[in-house]
Every structure is written in C-alpha cells, then in structure tokens.
Short mmCIF file of N, CA and C in Angstrom, two decimals:
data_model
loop_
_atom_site.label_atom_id
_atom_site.label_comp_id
_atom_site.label_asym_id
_atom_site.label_seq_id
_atom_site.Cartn_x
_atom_site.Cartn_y
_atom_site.Cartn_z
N UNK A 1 -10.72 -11.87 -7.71
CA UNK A 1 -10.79 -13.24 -7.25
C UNK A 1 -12.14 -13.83 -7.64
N UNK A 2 -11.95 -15.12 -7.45
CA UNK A 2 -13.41 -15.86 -8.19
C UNK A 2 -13.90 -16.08 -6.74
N UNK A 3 -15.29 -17.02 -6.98
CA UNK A 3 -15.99 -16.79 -5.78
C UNK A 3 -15.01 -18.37 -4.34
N UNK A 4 -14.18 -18.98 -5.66
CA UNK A 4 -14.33 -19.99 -4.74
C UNK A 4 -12.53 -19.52 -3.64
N UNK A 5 -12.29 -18.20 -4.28
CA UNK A 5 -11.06 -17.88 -3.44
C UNK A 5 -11.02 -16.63 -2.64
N UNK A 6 -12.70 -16.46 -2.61
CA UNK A 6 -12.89 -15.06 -1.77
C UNK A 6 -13.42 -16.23 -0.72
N UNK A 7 -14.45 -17.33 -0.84
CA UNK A 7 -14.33 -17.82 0.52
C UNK A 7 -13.42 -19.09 1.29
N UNK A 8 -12.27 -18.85 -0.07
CA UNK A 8 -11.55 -19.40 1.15
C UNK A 8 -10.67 -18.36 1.68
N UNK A 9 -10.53 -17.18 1.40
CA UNK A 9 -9.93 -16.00 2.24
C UNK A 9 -10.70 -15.91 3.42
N UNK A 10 -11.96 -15.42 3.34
CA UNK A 10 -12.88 -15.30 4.08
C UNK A 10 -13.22 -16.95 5.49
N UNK A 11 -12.57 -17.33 5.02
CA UNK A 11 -13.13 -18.69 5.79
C UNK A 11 -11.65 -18.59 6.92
N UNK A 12 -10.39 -18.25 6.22
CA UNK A 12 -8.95 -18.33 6.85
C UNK A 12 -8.79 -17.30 7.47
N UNK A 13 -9.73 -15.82 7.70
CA UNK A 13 -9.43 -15.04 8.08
C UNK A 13 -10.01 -15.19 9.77
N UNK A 14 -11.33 -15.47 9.32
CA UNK A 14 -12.44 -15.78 10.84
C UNK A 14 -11.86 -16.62 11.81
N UNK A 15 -10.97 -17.70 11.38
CA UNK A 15 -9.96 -17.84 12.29
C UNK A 15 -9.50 -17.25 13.46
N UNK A 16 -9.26 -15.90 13.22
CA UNK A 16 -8.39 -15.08 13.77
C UNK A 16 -8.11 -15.30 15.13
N UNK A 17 -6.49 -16.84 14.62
CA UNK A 17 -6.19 -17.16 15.32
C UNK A 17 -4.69 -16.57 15.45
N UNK A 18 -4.36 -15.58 14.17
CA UNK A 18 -3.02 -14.90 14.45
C UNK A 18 -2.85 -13.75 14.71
N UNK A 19 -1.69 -13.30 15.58
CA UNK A 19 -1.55 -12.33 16.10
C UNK A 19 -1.27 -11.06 15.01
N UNK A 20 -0.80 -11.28 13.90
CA UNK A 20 -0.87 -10.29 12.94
C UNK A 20 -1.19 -11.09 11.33
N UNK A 21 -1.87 -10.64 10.67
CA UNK A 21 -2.44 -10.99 9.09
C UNK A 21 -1.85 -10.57 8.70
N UNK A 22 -1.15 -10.85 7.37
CA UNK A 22 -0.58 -10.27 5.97
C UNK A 22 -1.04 -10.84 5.03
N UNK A 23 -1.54 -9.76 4.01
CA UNK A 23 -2.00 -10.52 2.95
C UNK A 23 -1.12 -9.75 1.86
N UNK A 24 -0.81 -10.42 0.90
CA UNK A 24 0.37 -10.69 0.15
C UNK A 24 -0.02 -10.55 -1.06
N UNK A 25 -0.02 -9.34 -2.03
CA UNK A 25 -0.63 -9.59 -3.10
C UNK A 25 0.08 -8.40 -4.25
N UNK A 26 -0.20 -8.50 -5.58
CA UNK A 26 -0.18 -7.75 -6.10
C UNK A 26 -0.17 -6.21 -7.13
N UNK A 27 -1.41 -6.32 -6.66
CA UNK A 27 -1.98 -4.61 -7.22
C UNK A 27 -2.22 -4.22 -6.40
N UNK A 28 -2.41 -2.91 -6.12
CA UNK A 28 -2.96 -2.17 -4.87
C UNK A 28 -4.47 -1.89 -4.44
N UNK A 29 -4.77 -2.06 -3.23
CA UNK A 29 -6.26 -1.91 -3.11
C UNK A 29 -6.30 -0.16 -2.51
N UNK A 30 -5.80 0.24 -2.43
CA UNK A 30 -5.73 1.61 -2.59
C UNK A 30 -6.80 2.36 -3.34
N UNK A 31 -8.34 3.26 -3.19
CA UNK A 31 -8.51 3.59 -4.55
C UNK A 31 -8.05 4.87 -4.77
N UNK A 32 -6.26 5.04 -5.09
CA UNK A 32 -5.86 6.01 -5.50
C UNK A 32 -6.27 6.89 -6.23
N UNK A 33 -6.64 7.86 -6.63
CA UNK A 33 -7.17 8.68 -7.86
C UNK A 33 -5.56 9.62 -7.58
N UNK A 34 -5.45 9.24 -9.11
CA UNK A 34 -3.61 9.49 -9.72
C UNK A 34 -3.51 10.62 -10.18
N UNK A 35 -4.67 11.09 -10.27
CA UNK A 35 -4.28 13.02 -11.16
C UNK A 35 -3.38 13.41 -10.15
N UNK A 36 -2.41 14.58 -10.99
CA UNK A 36 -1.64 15.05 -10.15
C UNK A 36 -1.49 16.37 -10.84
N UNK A 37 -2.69 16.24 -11.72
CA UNK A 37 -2.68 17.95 -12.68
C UNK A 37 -3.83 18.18 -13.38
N UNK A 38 -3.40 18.93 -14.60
CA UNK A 38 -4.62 18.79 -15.58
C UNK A 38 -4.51 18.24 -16.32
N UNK A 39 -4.22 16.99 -16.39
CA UNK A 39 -3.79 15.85 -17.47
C UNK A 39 -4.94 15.13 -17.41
N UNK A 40 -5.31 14.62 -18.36
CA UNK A 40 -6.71 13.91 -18.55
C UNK A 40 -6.46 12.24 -18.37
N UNK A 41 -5.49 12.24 -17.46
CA UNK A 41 -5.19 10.60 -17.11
C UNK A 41 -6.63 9.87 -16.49
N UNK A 42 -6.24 9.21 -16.13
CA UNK A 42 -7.69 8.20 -15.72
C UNK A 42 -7.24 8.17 -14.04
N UNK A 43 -8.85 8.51 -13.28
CA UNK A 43 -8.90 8.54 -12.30
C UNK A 43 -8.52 7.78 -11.56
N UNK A 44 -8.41 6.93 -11.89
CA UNK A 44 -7.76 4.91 -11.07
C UNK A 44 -7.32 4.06 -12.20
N UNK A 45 -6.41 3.32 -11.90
CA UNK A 45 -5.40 2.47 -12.45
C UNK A 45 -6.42 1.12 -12.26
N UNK A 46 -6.78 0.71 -14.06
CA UNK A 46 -8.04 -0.02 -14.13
C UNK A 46 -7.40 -1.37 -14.15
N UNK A 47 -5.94 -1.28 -14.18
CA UNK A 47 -5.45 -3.04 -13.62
C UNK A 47 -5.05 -3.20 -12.39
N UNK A 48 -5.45 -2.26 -11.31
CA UNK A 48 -5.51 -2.40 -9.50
C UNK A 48 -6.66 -2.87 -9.39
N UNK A 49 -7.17 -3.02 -7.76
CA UNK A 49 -8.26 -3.13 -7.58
C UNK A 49 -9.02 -1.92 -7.43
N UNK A 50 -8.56 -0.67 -7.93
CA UNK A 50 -9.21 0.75 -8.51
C UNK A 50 -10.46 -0.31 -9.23
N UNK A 51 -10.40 -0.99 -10.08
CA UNK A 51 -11.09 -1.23 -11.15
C UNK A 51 -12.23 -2.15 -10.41
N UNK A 52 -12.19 -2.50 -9.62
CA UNK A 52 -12.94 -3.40 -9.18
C UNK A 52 -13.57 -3.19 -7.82
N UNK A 53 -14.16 -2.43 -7.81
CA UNK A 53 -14.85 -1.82 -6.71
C UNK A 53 -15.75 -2.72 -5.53
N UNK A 54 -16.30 -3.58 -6.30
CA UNK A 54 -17.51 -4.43 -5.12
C UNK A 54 -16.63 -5.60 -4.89
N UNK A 55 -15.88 -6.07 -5.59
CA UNK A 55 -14.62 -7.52 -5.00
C UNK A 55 -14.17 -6.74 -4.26
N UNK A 56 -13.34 -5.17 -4.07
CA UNK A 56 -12.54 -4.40 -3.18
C UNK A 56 -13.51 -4.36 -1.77
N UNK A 57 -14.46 -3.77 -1.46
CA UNK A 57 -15.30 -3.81 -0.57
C UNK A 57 -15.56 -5.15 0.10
N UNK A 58 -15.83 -5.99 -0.69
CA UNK A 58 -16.12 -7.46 0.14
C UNK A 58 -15.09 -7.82 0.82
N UNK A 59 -13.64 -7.77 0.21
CA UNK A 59 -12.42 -8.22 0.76
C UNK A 59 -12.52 -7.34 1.76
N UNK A 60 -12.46 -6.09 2.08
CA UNK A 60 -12.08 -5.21 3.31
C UNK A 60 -13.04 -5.69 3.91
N UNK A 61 -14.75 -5.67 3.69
CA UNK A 61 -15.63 -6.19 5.07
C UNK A 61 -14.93 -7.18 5.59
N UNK A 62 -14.46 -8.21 4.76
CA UNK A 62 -14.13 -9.47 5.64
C UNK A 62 -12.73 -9.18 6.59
N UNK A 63 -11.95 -7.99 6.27
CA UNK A 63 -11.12 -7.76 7.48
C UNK A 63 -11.71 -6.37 8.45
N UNK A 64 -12.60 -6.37 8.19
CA UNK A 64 -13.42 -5.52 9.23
C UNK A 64 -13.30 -6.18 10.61
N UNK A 65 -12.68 -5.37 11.58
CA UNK A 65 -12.45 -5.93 12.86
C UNK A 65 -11.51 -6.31 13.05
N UNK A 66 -10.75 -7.01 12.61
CA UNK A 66 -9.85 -7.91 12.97
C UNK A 66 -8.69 -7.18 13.80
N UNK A 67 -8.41 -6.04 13.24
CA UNK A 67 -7.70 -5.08 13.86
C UNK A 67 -5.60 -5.30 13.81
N UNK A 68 -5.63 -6.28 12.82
CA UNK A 68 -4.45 -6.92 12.88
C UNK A 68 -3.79 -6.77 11.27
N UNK A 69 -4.49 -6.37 10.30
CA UNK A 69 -3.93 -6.55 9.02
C UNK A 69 -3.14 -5.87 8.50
N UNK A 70 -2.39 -6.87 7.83
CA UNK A 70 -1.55 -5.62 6.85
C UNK A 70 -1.27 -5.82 5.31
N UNK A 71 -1.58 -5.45 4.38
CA UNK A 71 -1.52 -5.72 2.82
C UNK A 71 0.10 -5.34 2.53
N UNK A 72 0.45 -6.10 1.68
CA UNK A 72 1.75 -5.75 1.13
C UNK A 72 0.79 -6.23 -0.37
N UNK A 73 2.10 -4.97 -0.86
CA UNK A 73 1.36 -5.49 -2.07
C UNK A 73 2.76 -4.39 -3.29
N UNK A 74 2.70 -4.77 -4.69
CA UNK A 74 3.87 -4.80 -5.27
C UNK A 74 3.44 -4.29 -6.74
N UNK A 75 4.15 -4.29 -7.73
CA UNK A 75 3.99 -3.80 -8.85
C UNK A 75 3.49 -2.78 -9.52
N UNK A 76 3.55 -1.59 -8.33
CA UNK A 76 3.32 -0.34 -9.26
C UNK A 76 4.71 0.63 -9.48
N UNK A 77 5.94 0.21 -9.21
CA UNK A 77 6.83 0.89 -9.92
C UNK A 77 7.04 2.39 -8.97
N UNK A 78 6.45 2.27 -8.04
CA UNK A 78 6.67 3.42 -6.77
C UNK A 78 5.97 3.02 -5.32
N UNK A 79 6.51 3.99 -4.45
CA UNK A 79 6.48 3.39 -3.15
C UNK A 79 4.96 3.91 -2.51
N UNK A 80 4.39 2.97 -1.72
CA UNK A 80 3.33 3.69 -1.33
C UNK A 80 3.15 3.03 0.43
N UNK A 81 2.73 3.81 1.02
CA UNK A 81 2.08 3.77 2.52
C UNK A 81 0.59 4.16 2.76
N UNK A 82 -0.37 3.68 3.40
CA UNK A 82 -1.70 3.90 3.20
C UNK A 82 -2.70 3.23 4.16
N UNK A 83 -3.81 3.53 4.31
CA UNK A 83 -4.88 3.17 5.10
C UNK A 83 -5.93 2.64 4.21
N UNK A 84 -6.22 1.19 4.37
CA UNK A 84 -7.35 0.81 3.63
C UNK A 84 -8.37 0.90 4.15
N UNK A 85 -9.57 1.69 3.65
CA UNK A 85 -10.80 2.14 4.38
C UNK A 85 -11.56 1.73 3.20
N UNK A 86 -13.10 1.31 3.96
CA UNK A 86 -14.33 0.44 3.43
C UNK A 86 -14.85 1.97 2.42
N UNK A 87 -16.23 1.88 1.70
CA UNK A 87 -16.67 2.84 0.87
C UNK A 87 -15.56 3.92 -0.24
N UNK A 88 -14.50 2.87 -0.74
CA UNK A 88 -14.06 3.77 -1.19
C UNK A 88 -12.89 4.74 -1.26
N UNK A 89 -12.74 4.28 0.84
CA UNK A 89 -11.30 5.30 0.99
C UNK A 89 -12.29 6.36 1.77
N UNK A 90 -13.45 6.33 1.42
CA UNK A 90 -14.24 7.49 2.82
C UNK A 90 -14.68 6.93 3.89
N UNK A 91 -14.53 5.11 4.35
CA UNK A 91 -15.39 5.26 5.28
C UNK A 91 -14.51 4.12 6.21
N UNK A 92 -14.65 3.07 7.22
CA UNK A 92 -13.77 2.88 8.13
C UNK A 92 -12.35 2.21 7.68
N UNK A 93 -11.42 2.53 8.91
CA UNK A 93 -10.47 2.27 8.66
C UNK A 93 -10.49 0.92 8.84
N UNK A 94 -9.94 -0.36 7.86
CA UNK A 94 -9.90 -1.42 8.47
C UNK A 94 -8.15 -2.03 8.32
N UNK A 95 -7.77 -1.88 7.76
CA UNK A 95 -5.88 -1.89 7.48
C UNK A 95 -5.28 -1.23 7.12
N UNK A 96 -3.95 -1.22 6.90
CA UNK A 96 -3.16 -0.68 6.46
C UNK A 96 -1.92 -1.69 5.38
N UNK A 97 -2.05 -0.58 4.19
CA UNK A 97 -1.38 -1.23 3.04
C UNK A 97 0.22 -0.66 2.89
N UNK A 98 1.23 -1.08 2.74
CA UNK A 98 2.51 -1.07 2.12
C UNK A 98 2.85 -1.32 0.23
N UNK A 99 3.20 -0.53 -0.39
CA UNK A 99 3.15 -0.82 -1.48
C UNK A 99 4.65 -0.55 -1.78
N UNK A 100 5.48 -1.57 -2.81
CA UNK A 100 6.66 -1.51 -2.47
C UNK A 100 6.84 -1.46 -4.42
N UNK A 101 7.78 -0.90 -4.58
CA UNK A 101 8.26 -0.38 -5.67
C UNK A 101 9.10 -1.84 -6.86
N UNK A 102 9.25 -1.27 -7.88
CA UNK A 102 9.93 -2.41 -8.54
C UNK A 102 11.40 -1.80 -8.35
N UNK A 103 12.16 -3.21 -8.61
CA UNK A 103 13.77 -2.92 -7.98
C UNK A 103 14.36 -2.28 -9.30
N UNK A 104 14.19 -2.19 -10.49
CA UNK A 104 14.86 -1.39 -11.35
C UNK A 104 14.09 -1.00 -12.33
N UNK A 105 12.98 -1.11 -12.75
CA UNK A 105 12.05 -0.85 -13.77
C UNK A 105 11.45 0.40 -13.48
N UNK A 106 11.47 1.61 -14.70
CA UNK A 106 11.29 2.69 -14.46
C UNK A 106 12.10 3.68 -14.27
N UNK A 107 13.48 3.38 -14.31
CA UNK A 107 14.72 4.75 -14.16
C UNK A 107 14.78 4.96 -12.63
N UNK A 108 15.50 6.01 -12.19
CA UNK A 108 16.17 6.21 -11.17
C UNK A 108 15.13 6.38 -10.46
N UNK A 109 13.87 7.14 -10.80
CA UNK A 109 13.09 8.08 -9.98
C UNK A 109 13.55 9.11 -9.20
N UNK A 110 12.68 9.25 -8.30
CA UNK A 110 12.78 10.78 -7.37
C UNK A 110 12.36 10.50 -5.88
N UNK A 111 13.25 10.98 -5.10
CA UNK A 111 12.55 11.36 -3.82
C UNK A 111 11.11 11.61 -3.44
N UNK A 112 10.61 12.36 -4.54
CA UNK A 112 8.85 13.07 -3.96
C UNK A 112 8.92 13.10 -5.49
N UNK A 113 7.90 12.73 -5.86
CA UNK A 113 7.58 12.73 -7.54
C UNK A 113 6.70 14.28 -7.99
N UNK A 114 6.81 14.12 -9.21
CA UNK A 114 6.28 15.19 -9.48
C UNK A 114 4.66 15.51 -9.51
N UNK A 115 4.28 16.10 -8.66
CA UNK A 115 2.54 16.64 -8.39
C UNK A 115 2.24 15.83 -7.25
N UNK A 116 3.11 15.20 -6.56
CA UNK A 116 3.00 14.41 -5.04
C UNK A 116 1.80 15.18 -4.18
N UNK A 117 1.78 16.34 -3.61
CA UNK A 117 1.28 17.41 -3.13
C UNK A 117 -0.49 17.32 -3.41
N UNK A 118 -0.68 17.42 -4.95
CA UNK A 118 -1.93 16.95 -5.50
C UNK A 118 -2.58 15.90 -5.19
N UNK A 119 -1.72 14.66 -5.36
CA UNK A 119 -1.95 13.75 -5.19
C UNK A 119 -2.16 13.20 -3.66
N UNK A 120 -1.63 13.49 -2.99
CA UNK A 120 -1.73 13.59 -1.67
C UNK A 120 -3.03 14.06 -1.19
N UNK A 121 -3.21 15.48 -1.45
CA UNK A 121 -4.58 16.17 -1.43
C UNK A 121 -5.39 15.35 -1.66
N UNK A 122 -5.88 14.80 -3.18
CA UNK A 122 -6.37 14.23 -3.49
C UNK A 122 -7.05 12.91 -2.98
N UNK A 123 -5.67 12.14 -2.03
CA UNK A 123 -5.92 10.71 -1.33
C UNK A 123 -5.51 10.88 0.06
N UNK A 124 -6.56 11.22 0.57
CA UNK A 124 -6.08 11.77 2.27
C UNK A 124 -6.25 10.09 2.94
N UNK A 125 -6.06 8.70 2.62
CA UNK A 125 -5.79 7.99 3.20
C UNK A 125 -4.61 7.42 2.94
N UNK A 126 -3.66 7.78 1.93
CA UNK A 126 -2.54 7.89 1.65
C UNK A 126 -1.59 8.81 2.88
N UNK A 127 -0.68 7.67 3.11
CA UNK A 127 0.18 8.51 4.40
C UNK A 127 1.51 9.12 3.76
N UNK A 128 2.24 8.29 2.71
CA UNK A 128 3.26 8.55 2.24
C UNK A 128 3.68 8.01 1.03
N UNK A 129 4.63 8.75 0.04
CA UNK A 129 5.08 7.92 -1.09
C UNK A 129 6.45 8.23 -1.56
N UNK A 130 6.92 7.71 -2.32
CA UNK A 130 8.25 7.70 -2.61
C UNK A 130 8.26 7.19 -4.17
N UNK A 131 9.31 7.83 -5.21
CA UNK A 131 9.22 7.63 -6.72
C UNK A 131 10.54 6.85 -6.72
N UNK A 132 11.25 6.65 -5.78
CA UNK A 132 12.26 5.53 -5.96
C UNK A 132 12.45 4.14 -6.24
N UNK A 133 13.47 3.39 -7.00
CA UNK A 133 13.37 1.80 -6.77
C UNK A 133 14.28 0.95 -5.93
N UNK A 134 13.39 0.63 -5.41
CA UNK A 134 14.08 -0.38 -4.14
C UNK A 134 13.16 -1.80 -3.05
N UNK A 135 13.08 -1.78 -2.36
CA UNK A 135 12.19 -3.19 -2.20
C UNK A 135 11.66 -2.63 -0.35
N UNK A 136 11.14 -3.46 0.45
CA UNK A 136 10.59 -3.16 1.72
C UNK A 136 11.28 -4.39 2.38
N UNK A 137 11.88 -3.57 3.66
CA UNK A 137 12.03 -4.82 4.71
C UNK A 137 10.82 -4.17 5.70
N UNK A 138 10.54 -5.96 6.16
CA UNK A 138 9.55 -5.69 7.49
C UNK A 138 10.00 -6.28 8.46
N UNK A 139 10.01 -5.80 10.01
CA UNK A 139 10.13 -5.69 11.12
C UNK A 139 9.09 -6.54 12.09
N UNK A 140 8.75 -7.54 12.44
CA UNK A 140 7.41 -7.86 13.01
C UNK A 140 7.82 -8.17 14.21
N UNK A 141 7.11 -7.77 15.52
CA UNK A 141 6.91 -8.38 16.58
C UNK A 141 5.24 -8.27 17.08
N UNK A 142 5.21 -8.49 18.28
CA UNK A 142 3.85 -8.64 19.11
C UNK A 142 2.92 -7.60 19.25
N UNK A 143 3.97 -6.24 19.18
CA UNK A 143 3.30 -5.19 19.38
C UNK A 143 3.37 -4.27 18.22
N UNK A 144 4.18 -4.17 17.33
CA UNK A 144 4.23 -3.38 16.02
C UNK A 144 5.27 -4.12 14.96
N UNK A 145 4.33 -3.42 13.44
CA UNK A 145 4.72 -3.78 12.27
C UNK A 145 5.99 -2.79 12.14
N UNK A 146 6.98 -2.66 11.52
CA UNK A 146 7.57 -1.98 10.86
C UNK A 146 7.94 -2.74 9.54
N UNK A 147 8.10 -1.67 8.51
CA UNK A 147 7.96 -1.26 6.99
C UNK A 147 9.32 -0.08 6.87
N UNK A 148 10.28 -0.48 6.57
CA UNK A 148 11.32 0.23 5.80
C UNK A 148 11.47 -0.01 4.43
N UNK A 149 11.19 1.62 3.66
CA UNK A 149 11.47 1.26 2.17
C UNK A 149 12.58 1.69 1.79
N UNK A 150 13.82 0.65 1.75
CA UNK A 150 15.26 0.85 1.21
C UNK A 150 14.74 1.17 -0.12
N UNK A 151 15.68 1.99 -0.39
CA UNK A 151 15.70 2.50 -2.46
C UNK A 151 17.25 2.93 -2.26
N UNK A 152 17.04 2.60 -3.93
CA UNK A 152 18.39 3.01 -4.55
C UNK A 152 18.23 4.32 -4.97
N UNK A 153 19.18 5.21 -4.79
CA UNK A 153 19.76 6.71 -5.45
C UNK A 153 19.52 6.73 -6.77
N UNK A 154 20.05 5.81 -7.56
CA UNK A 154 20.44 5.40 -8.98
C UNK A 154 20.70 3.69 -9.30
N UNK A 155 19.62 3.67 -10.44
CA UNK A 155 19.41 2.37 -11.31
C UNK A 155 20.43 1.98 -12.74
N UNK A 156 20.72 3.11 -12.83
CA UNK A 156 21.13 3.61 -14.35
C UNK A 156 22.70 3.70 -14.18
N UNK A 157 23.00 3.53 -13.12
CA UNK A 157 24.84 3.45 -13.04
C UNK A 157 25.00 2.41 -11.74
N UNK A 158 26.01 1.63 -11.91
CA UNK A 158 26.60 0.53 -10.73
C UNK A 158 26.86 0.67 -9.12
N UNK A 159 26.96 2.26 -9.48
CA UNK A 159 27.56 2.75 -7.76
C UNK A 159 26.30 3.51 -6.81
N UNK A 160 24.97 3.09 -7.09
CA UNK A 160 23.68 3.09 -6.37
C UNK A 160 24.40 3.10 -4.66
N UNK A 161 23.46 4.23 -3.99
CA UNK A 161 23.92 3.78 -2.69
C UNK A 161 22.43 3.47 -2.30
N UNK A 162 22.51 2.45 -1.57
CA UNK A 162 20.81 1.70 -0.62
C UNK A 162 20.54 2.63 0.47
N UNK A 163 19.55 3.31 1.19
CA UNK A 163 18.62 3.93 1.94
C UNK A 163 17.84 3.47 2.91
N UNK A 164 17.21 3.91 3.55
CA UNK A 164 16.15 4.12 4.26
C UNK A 164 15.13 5.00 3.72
N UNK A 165 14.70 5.59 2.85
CA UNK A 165 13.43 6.59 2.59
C UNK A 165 12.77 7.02 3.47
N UNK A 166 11.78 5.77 4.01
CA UNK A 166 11.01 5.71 4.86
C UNK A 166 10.69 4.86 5.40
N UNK A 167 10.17 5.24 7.13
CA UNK A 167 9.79 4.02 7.90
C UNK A 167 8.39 4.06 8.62
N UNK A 168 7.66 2.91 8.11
CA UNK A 168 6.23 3.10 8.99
C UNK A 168 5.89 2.01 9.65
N UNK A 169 5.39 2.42 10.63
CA UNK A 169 4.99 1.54 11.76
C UNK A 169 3.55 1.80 11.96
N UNK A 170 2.96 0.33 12.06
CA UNK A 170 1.76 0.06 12.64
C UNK A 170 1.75 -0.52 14.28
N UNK A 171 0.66 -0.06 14.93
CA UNK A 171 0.64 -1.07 15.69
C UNK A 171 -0.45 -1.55 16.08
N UNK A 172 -0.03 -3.12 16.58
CA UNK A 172 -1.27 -4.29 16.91
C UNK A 172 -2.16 -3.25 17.61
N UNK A 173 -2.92 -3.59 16.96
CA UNK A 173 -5.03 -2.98 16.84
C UNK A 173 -5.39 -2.26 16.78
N UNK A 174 -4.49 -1.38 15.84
CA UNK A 174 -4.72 0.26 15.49
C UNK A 174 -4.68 -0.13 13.99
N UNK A 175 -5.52 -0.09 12.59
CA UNK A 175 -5.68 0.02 11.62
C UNK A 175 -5.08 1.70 10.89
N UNK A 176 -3.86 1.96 11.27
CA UNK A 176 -3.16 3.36 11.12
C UNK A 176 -1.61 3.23 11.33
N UNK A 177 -1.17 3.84 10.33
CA UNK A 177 -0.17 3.86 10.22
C UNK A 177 0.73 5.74 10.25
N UNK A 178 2.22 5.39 11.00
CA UNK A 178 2.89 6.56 11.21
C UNK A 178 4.38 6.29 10.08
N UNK A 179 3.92 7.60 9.60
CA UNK A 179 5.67 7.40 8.43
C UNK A 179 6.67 8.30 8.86
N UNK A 180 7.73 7.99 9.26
CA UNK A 180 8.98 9.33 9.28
C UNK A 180 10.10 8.65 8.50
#
C-alpha cells in the first residue's frame, strides 16, 4: 500500500467502532516459509506480503489491540488458517487470517498436501491447511467468527461432491483461532 492508503486504513480502524473487523484482501500476510523439503524453493512467496516486511508490521501494529480482526484473504490456490503475529510470526498475537483457495485453478488437489508436516513445523502460527479447491463460508455473530472451507473432491470431472474440510472459529477478543 502507498502511504496515502495505509492512513486511511489506519485512520478507519481507530474508530473501533465495530464489533468485528474484516479486512478483505488478497495475498497473504502470513510470513509462511514454504519449504516442505530439500528443495531450494524460496523461503516466502515474494508476491505476498512475505515480501514486504516493514508495510506487513505497520499494518499489524495498527490492529494491535483491537482484539476483533479477521483477514480473509485469497489467491494462493490452497487453503490456509492462521494467527497473524507482529515481528515476523514470533511475536504478539494480533489476528487471525483465513486464506481461501481458488475454485478450480490448480487440479483436484489433496486433503493434506505433500510435506504439510514440515511445513507446519516450520510455521507454528499456522493452525491448519488444506490442498483442495473450493471457497469459505463465514458465520458471524456477537460472540464468534466461524470459517468453513467447503472444497470440492474433484475439479477435473462434473460429479465433484462439496465438503466441509474444515471449520474454525474465532472468538470476539481472543486473536486465536480453533480448527476441527
């Protein structure tokens, strides 16, 4: 973001005149580190906000506190659940992110992708993921978010059956999220 749309984020947030925030965006602020082997891939995905480290930080200070947020956010072609924390992913919790998959781009996928386990290891503010395509319904009331990620079985033939994968729930003023 340029400077004149970080303060008007920043200006709409201090508000905090709503009972729950969503901010609605594209890449993930996640800073995932994607190894999932010995593949010499690149530690972060340099068209997320992986790549952009001090815009990533400023945006989370400014939801520091608030205790209400939730990122949705889209276009990485798999499912993700997560805790956005300041320094990096080591240091406070200030939201929690939903990352929702593309609806057919990419093949059928998988239940648990391959080197999940690693990767997991790897991003202990990562709660859950899924290699399927399908989209997120959300659930909102006063006291908790819910996040169901419907996916399809199969992209690649007509008779796809729709799901539940997974369901996570936040709740109002807990920056943490539970997946079953």
């Amino acid at each position: 973001m340029g400077q004149t749309q970080e303060a008007w984020l920043s200006t709409a947030l201090k508000q905090k005149s709503a009972r729950w925030n969503a901010l609605a965006q594209q890449v993930m602020m996640m800073p995932l580190d994607r190894r999932t082997g010995d593949e010499l891939a690149p530690i972060r995905n340099m068209d997320s906000w992986g790549g952009y480290d001090a815009p990533r930080e400023r945006v989370l200070k400014m939801v520091q506190g608030l205790d209400n947020m939730v990122v949705l956010t889209g276009d990485e072609h798999q499912n993700y659940a997560g805790v956005l924390r300041t320094q990096g992913g080591q240091g406070d919790a200030v939201a929690v992110e939903f990352v929702g998959t593309s609806i057919t781009s990419g093949g059928d996928g998988a239940d648990r992708r391959v080197g999940e386990d690693r990767l997991r290891a790897r991003n202990p503010f990562l709660a859950w993921t899924n290699d399927r395509r399908g989209y997120l319904l959300c659930d909102v009331d006063a006291d908790q978010w819910k996040t169901e990620f419907r996916t399809v079985d199969t992209v690649t033939r007509p008779d796809g059956m729709i799901k539940t994968s997974g369901t996570a729930i936040v709740e109002h003023g807990r920056a943490a999220v539970t997946v079953t």
